[in-house]
Coordinates of C-alpha atoms and ligand atoms in Angstrom, one line a residue:
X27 CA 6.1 12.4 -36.3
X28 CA 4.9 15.3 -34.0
X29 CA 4.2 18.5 -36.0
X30 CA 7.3 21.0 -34.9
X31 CA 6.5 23.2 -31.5
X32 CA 5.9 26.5 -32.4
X33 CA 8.2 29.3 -30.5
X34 CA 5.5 31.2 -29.1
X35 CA 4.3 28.7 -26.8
X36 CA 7.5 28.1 -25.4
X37 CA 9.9 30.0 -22.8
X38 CA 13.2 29.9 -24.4
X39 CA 14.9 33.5 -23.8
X40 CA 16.7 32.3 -20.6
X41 CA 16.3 36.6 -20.2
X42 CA 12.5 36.0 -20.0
X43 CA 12.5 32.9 -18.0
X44 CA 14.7 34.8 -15.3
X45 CA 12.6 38.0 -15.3
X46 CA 9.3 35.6 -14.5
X47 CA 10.9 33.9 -11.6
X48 CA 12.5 37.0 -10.1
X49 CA 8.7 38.8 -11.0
X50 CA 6.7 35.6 -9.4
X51 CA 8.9 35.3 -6.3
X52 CA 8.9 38.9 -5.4
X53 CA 4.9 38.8 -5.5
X54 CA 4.9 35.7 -3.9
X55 CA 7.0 37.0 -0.7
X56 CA 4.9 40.1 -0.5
X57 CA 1.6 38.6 -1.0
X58 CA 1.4 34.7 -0.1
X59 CA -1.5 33.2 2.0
X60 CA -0.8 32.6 5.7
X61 CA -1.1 29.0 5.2
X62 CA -0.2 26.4 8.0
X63 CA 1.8 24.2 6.4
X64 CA 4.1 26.8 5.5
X65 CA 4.7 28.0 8.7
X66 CA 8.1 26.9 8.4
X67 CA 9.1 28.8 5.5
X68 CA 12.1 27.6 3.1
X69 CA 13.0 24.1 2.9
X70 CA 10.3 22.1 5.6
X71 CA 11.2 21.0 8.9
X72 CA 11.4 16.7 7.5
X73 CA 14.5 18.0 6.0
X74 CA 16.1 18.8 9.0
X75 CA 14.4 15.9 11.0
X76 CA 13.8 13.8 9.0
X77 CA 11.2 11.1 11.7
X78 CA 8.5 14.1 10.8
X79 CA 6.3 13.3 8.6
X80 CA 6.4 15.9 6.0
X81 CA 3.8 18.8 6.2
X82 CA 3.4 19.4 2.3
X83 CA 2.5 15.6 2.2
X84 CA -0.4 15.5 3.9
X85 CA -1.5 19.6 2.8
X86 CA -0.9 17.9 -1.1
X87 CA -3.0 15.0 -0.4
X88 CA -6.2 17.2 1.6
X89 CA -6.1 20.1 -1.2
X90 CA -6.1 17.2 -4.1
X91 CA -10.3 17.8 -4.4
X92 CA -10.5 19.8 -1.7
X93 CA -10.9 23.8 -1.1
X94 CA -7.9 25.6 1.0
X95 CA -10.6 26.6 3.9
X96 CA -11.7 23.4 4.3
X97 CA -8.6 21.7 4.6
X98 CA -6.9 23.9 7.4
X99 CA -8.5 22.3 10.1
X100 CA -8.0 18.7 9.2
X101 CA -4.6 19.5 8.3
X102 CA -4.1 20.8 12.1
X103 CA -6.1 18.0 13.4
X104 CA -4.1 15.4 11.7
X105 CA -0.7 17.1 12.5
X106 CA -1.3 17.6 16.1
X107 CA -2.3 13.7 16.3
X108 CA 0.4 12.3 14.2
X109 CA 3.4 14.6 13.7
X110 CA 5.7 11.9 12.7
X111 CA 6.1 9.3 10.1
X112 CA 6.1 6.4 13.3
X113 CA 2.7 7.7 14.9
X114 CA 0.8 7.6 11.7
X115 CA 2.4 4.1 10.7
X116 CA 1.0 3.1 14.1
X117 CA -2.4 4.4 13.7
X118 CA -5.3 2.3 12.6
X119 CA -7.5 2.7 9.4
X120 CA -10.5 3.2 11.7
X121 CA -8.6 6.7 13.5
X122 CA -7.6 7.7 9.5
X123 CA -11.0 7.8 8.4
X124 CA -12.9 8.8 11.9
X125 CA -10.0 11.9 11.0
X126 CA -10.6 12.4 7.1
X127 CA -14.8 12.0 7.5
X128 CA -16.3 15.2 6.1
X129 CA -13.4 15.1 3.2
X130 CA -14.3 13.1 0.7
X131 CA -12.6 10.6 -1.2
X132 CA -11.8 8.4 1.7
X133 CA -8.7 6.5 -0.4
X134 CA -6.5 9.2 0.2
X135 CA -6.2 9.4 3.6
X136 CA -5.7 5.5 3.5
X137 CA -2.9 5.5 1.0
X138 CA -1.3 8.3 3.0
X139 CA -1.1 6.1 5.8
X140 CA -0.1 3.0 3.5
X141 CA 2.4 4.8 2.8
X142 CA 3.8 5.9 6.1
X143 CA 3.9 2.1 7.2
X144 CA 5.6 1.4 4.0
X145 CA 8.5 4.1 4.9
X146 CA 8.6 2.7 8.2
X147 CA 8.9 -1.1 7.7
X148 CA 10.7 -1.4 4.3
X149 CA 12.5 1.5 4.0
X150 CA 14.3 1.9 6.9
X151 CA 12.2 5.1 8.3
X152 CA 13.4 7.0 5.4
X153 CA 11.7 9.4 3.5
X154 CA 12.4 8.9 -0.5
X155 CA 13.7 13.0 -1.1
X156 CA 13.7 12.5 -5.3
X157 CA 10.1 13.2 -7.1
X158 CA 11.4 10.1 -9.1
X159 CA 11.4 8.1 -5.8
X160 CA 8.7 8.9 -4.1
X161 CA 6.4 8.6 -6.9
X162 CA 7.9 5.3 -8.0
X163 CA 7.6 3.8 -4.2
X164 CA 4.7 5.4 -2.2
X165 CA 1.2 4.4 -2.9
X166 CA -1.1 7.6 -3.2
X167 CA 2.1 9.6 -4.6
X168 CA 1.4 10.7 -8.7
X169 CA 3.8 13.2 -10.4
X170 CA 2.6 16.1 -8.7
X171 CA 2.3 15.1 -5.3
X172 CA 6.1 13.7 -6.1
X173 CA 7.3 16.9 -7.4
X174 CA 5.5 19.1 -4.6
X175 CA 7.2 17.0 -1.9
X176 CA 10.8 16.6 -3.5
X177 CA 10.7 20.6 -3.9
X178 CA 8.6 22.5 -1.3
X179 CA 10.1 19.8 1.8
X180 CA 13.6 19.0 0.0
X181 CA 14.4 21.2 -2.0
X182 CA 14.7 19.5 -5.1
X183 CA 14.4 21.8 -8.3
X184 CA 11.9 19.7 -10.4
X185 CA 8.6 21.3 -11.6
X186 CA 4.6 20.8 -10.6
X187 CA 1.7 20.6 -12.5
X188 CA -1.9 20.9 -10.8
X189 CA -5.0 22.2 -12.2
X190 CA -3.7 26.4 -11.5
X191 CA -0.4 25.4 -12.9
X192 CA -2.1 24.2 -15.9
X193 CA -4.2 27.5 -16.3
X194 CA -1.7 30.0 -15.8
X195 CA 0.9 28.1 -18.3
X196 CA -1.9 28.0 -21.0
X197 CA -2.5 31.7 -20.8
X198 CA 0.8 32.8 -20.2
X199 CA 1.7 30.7 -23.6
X200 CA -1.4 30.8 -25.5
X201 CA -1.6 26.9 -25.2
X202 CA -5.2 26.4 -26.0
X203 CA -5.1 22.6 -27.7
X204 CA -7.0 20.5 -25.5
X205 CA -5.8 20.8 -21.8
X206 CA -6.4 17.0 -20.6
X207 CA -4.5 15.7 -23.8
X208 CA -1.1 13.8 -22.7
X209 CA 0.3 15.9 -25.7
X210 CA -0.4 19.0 -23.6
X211 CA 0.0 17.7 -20.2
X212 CA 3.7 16.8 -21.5
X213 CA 4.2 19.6 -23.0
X214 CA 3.3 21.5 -19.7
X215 CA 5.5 19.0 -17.2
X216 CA 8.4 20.4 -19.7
X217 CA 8.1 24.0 -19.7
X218 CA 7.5 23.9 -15.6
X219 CA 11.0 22.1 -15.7
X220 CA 12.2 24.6 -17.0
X221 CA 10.9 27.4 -15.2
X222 CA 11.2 26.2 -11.9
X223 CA 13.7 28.9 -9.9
X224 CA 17.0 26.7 -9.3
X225 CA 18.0 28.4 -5.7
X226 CA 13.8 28.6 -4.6
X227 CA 12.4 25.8 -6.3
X228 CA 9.6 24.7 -3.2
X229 CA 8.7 28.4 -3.4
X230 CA 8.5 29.0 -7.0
X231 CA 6.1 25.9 -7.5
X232 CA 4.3 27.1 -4.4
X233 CA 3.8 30.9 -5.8
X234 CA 2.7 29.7 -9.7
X235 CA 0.1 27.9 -7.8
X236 CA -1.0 30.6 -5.8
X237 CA -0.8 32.8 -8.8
X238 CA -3.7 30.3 -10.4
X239 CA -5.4 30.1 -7.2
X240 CA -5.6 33.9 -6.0
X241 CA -5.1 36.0 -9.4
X242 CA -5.2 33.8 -12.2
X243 CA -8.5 32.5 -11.4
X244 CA -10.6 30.5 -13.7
X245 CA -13.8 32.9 -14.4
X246 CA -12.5 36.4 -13.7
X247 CA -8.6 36.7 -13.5
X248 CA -7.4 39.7 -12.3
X249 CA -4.9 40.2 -14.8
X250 CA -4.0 44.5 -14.1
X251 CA -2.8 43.0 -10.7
X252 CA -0.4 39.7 -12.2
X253 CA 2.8 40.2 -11.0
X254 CA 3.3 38.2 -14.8
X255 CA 1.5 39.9 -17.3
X256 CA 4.6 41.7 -19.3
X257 CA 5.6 37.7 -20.2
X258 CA 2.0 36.3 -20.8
X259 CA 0.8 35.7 -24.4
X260 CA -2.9 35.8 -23.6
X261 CA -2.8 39.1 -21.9
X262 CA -1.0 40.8 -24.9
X263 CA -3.2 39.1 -27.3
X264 CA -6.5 40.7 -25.4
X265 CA -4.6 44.1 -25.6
X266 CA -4.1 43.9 -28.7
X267 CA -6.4 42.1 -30.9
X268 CA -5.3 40.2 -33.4
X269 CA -2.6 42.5 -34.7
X270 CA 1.2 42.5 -34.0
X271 CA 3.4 42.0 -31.8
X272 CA 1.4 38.9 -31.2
X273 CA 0.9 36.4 -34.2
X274 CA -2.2 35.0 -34.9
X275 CA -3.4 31.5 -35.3
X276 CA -2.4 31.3 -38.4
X277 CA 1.2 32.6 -37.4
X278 CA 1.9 29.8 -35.5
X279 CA 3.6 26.6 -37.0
X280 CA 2.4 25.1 -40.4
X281 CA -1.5 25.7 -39.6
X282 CA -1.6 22.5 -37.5
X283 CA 0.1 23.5 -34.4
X284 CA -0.8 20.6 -31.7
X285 CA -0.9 23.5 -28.7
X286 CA -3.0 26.3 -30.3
X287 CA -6.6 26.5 -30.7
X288 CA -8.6 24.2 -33.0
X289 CA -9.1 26.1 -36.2
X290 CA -12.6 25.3 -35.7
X291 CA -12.6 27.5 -32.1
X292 CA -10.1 30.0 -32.7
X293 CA -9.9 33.0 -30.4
X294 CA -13.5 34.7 -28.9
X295 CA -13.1 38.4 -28.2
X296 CA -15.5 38.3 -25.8
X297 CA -14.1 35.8 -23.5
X298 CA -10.3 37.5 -23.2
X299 CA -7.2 35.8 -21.7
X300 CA -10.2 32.8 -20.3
X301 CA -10.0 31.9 -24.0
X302 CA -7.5 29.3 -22.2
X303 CA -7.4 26.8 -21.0
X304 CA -9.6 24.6 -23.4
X305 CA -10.8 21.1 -22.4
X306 CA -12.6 18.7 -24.4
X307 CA -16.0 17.8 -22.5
X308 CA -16.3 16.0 -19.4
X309 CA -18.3 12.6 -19.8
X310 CA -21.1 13.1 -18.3
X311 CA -21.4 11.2 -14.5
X312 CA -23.2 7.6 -13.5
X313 CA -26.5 7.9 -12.9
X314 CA -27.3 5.9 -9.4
X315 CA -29.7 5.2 -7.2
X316 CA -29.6 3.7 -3.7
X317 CA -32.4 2.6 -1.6
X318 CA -31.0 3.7 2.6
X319 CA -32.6 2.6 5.7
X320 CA -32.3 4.2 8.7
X321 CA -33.2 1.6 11.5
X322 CA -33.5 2.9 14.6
X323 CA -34.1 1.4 18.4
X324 CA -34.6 2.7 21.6
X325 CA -30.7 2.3 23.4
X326 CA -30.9 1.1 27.4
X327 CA -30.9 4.7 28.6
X328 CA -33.8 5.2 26.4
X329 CA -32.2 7.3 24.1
X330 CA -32.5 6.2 20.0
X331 CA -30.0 4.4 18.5
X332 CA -29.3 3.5 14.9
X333 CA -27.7 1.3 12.8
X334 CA -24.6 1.8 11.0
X335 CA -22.2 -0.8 8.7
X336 CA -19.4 -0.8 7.4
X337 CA -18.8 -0.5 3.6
X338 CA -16.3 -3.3 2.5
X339 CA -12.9 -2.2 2.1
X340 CA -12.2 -1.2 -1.2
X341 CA -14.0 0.6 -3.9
X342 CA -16.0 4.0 -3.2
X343 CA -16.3 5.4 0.6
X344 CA -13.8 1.9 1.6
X345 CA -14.5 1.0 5.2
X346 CA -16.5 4.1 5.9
X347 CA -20.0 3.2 7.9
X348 CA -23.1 3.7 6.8
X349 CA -27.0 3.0 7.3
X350 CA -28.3 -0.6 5.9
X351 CA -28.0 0.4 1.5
X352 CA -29.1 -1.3 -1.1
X353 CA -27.6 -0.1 -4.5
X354 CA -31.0 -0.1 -7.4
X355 CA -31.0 -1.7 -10.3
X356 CA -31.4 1.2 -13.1
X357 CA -34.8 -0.7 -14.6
X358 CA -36.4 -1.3 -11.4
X359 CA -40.0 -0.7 -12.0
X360 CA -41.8 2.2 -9.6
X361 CA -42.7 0.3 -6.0
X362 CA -40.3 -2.0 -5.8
X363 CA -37.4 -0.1 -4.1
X364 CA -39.2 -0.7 -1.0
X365 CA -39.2 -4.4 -1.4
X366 CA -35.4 -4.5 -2.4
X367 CA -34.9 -3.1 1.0
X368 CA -36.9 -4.9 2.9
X369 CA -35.3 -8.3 1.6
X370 CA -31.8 -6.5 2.1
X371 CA -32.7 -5.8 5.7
X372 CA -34.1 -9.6 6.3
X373 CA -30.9 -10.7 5.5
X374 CA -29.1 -8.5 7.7
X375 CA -31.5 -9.0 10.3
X376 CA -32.4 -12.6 10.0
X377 CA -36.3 -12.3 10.2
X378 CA -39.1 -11.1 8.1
X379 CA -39.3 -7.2 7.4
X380 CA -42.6 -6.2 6.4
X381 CA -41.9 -4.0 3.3
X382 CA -45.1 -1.4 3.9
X383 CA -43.5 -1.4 7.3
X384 CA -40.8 1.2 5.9
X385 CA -41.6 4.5 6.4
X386 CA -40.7 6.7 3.2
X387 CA -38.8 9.8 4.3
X388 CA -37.5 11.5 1.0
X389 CA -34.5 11.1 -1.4
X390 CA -31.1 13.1 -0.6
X391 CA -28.8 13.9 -3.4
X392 CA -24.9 13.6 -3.7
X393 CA -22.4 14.2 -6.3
X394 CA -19.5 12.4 -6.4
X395 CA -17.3 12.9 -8.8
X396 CA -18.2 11.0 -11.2
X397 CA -21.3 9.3 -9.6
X398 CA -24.8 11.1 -9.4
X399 CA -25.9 9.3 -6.7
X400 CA -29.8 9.7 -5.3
X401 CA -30.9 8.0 -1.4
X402 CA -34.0 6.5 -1.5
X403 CA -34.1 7.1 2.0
X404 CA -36.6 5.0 4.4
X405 CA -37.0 4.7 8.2
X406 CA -37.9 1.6 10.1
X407 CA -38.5 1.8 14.2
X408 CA -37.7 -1.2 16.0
X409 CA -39.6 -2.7 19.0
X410 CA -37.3 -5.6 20.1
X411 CA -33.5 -6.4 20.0
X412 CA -32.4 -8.2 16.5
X413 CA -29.1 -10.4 16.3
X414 CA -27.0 -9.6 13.9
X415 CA -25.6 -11.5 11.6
X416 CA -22.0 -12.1 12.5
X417 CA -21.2 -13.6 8.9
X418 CA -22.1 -10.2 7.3
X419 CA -20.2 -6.8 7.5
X420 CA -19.4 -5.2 11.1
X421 CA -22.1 -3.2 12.2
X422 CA -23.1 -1.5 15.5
X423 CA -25.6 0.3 17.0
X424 CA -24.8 4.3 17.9
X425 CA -26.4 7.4 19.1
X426 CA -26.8 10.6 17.0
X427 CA -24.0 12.0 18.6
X428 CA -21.9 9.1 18.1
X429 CA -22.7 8.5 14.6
X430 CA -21.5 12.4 14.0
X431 CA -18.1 11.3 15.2
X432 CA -17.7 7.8 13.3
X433 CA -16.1 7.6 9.9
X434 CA -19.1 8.2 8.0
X435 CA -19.6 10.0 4.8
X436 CA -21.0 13.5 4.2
X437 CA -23.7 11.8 1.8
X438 CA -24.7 10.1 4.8
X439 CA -24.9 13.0 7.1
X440 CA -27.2 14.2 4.4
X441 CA -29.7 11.0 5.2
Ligands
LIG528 FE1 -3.3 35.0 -15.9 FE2 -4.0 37.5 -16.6 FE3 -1.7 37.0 -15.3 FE4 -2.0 36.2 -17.8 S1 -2.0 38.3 -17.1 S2 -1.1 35.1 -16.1 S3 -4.1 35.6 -17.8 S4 -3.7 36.8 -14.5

């Protein structure tokens, strides 16, 4: 049986829990980034109307990964080019990832659009409004995106939480058990439930994660300026050391409380309210390595052209383009990428490819993830026309200026 929850990491004065959303909300109208997607203010538009395809959708699905700055602009771009659920039903995988290049992880612009068509053709047009529905029927849609959606464009008061939800709840309460752990993660899902504002629930979610993101930050929070410090544990417990009114470790529970601190780890002095949240470590990434060749021809206005295929279309970077790669085995003995790519390329190209005829340019780095992935990159300058295999992937030939604007990955920007 789980051990019993201890109070202190719970909100249960419904006194406090009222005095943090009236605190939070206050700061959150007075200070809240200019952000497009909330132009609208309140309940979103979709509610009203409900053929638009909903703003916090697609801003939920960018930001998952991806910094605020960089988003804006594909979030504009996107908006102006499908507004509604219809147009980006309509729209072609080819369009969603010419749109989402630069982004990174490619799948979730695809599942967005999945999950348009799926609104469109087998539910009638309509939007699911319930975190419970769209999580259970749209593809791309986890808890939080669910919960975001149902609250910020519905209205619906059911809780979020994302990476800054997690922080701030795990200082606010102390919670320093490990942070990935279901048993946490639960434990977490719960006590947003029960904070989330009843009248303002889009706008409550929306400030706690603005709290995390501008003021509870991960390295330095700025906690003299939290709108929240008079209700969070880890504040008090910096301010005053390990004596009362905060307990200590040892306070809490029967000595094996599954939210505080291994007794092994307990509190540092030196590291303050960022003594939460704790994670167990990351596994480290893949080690790859991928041999590239950039092939390029003179086009008929005698400008170069290079080759580009497409990547098949699942797994990582699905259907993005890319030039001629060849993934390398992790024994492969020194000299031999060369040859790897040469027979890759003779099979693409249907004649011999003299391997010392590649012309060794450098090696690029990229981090995915959880991929550290290294380019081998070569060059190879063609004299006559090649036939291309039909049988194999697409492929085409484009100039530098049209290979910026075809769905291709930042790795291979990089090369
Ligand atoms: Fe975060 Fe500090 Fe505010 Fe606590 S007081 S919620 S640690 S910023």
């Amino acid at each position: 049986a789980p051990a019993p929850q201890p109070g202190r990491h719970l909100f249960s004065d419904p006194a406090e829990v009222e005095a943090l959303r009236r605190d939070l909300l206050a700061w959150y109208d007075r200070c809240k980034r200019d952000l497009p997607w909330r132009a609208l203010g309140g309940v979103g538009a979709s509610a009203v109307s409900p053929a638009l395809l909903p703003a916090v959708w697609v801003s939920e699905i960018m930001l998952q990964q991806t910094q605020v700055a960089t988003v804006i602009d594909y979030y504009t771009r996107w908006m102006q080019k499908w507004p509604t659920l219809q147009a980006l039903a309509q729209a072609s995988l080819e369009e969603v990832n010419e749109l989402w290049a630069g982004l990174g992880y490619y799948s979730r612009g695809k599942r967005l659009q999945e999950a348009a068509r799926k609104v469109v053709s087998e539910l009638a047009g309509r939007m699911p409004r319930r975190a419970e529905e769209l999580q259970k029927l749209l593809p791309g849609v986890g808890r939080y995106t669910a919960g975001a959606i149902a609250s910020i464009s519905y209205g619906q008061a059911t809780g979020v939480v994302d990476g800054n939800v997690i922080r701030v709840l795990c200082r606010l309460r102390c919670i320093g058990a490990d942070s990935s752990s279901p048993a946490v993660i639960d434990r977490l899902w719960d006590m947003a439930n029960v904070l989330v504002d009843r009248s303002r629930p889009g706008d409550f979610n929306q400030a706690l994660m603005e709290l995390g993101a501008t003021v509870c930050v991960p390295k330095s929070p700025l906690c003299g300026e939290c709108p929240v410090k008079q209700h969070c544990q880890a504040w008090r417990r910096k301010l005053f050391g390990k004596a009362p009114p905060v307990p200590d470790v040892e306070d809490c529970g029967v000595g094996d409380c599954p939210l505080c601190p291994p007794a092994t780890e307990p509190w540092d002095s030196s590291l303050g309210v960022t003594n939460f949240p704790r994670k167990a470590a990351k596994k480290p990434p893949r080690v790859m390595r991928t041999a590239t060749c950039v092939l390029e021809r003179r086009g008929c206005h005698g400008a170069p052209e290079y080759l580009i295929v497409q990547r098949p279309s699942s797994g990582l970077l699905a259907g993005l383009w890319e030039f001629p790669s060849v993934p390398l085995a992790q024994d492969l003995q020194e000299g031999k990428e060369r040859e790897e790519l040469a027979d890759h390329l003779q099979a693409w190209m249907g004649q011999p490819v003299a391997a010392k005829g590649l012309q060794f340019i450098g090696e690029v780095i990229h981090i995915f993830s959880h991929i550290h992935q290294t380019y081998v990159v070569y060059s190879l300058h063609l004299d006559g026309d090649v036939t291309l295999d039909p049988a194999l992937s697409p492929s085409r030939w484009v100039t530098e200026d049209e290979f910026h604007a075809s769905a291709v990955s930042t790795a291979m920007k990089k090369v």
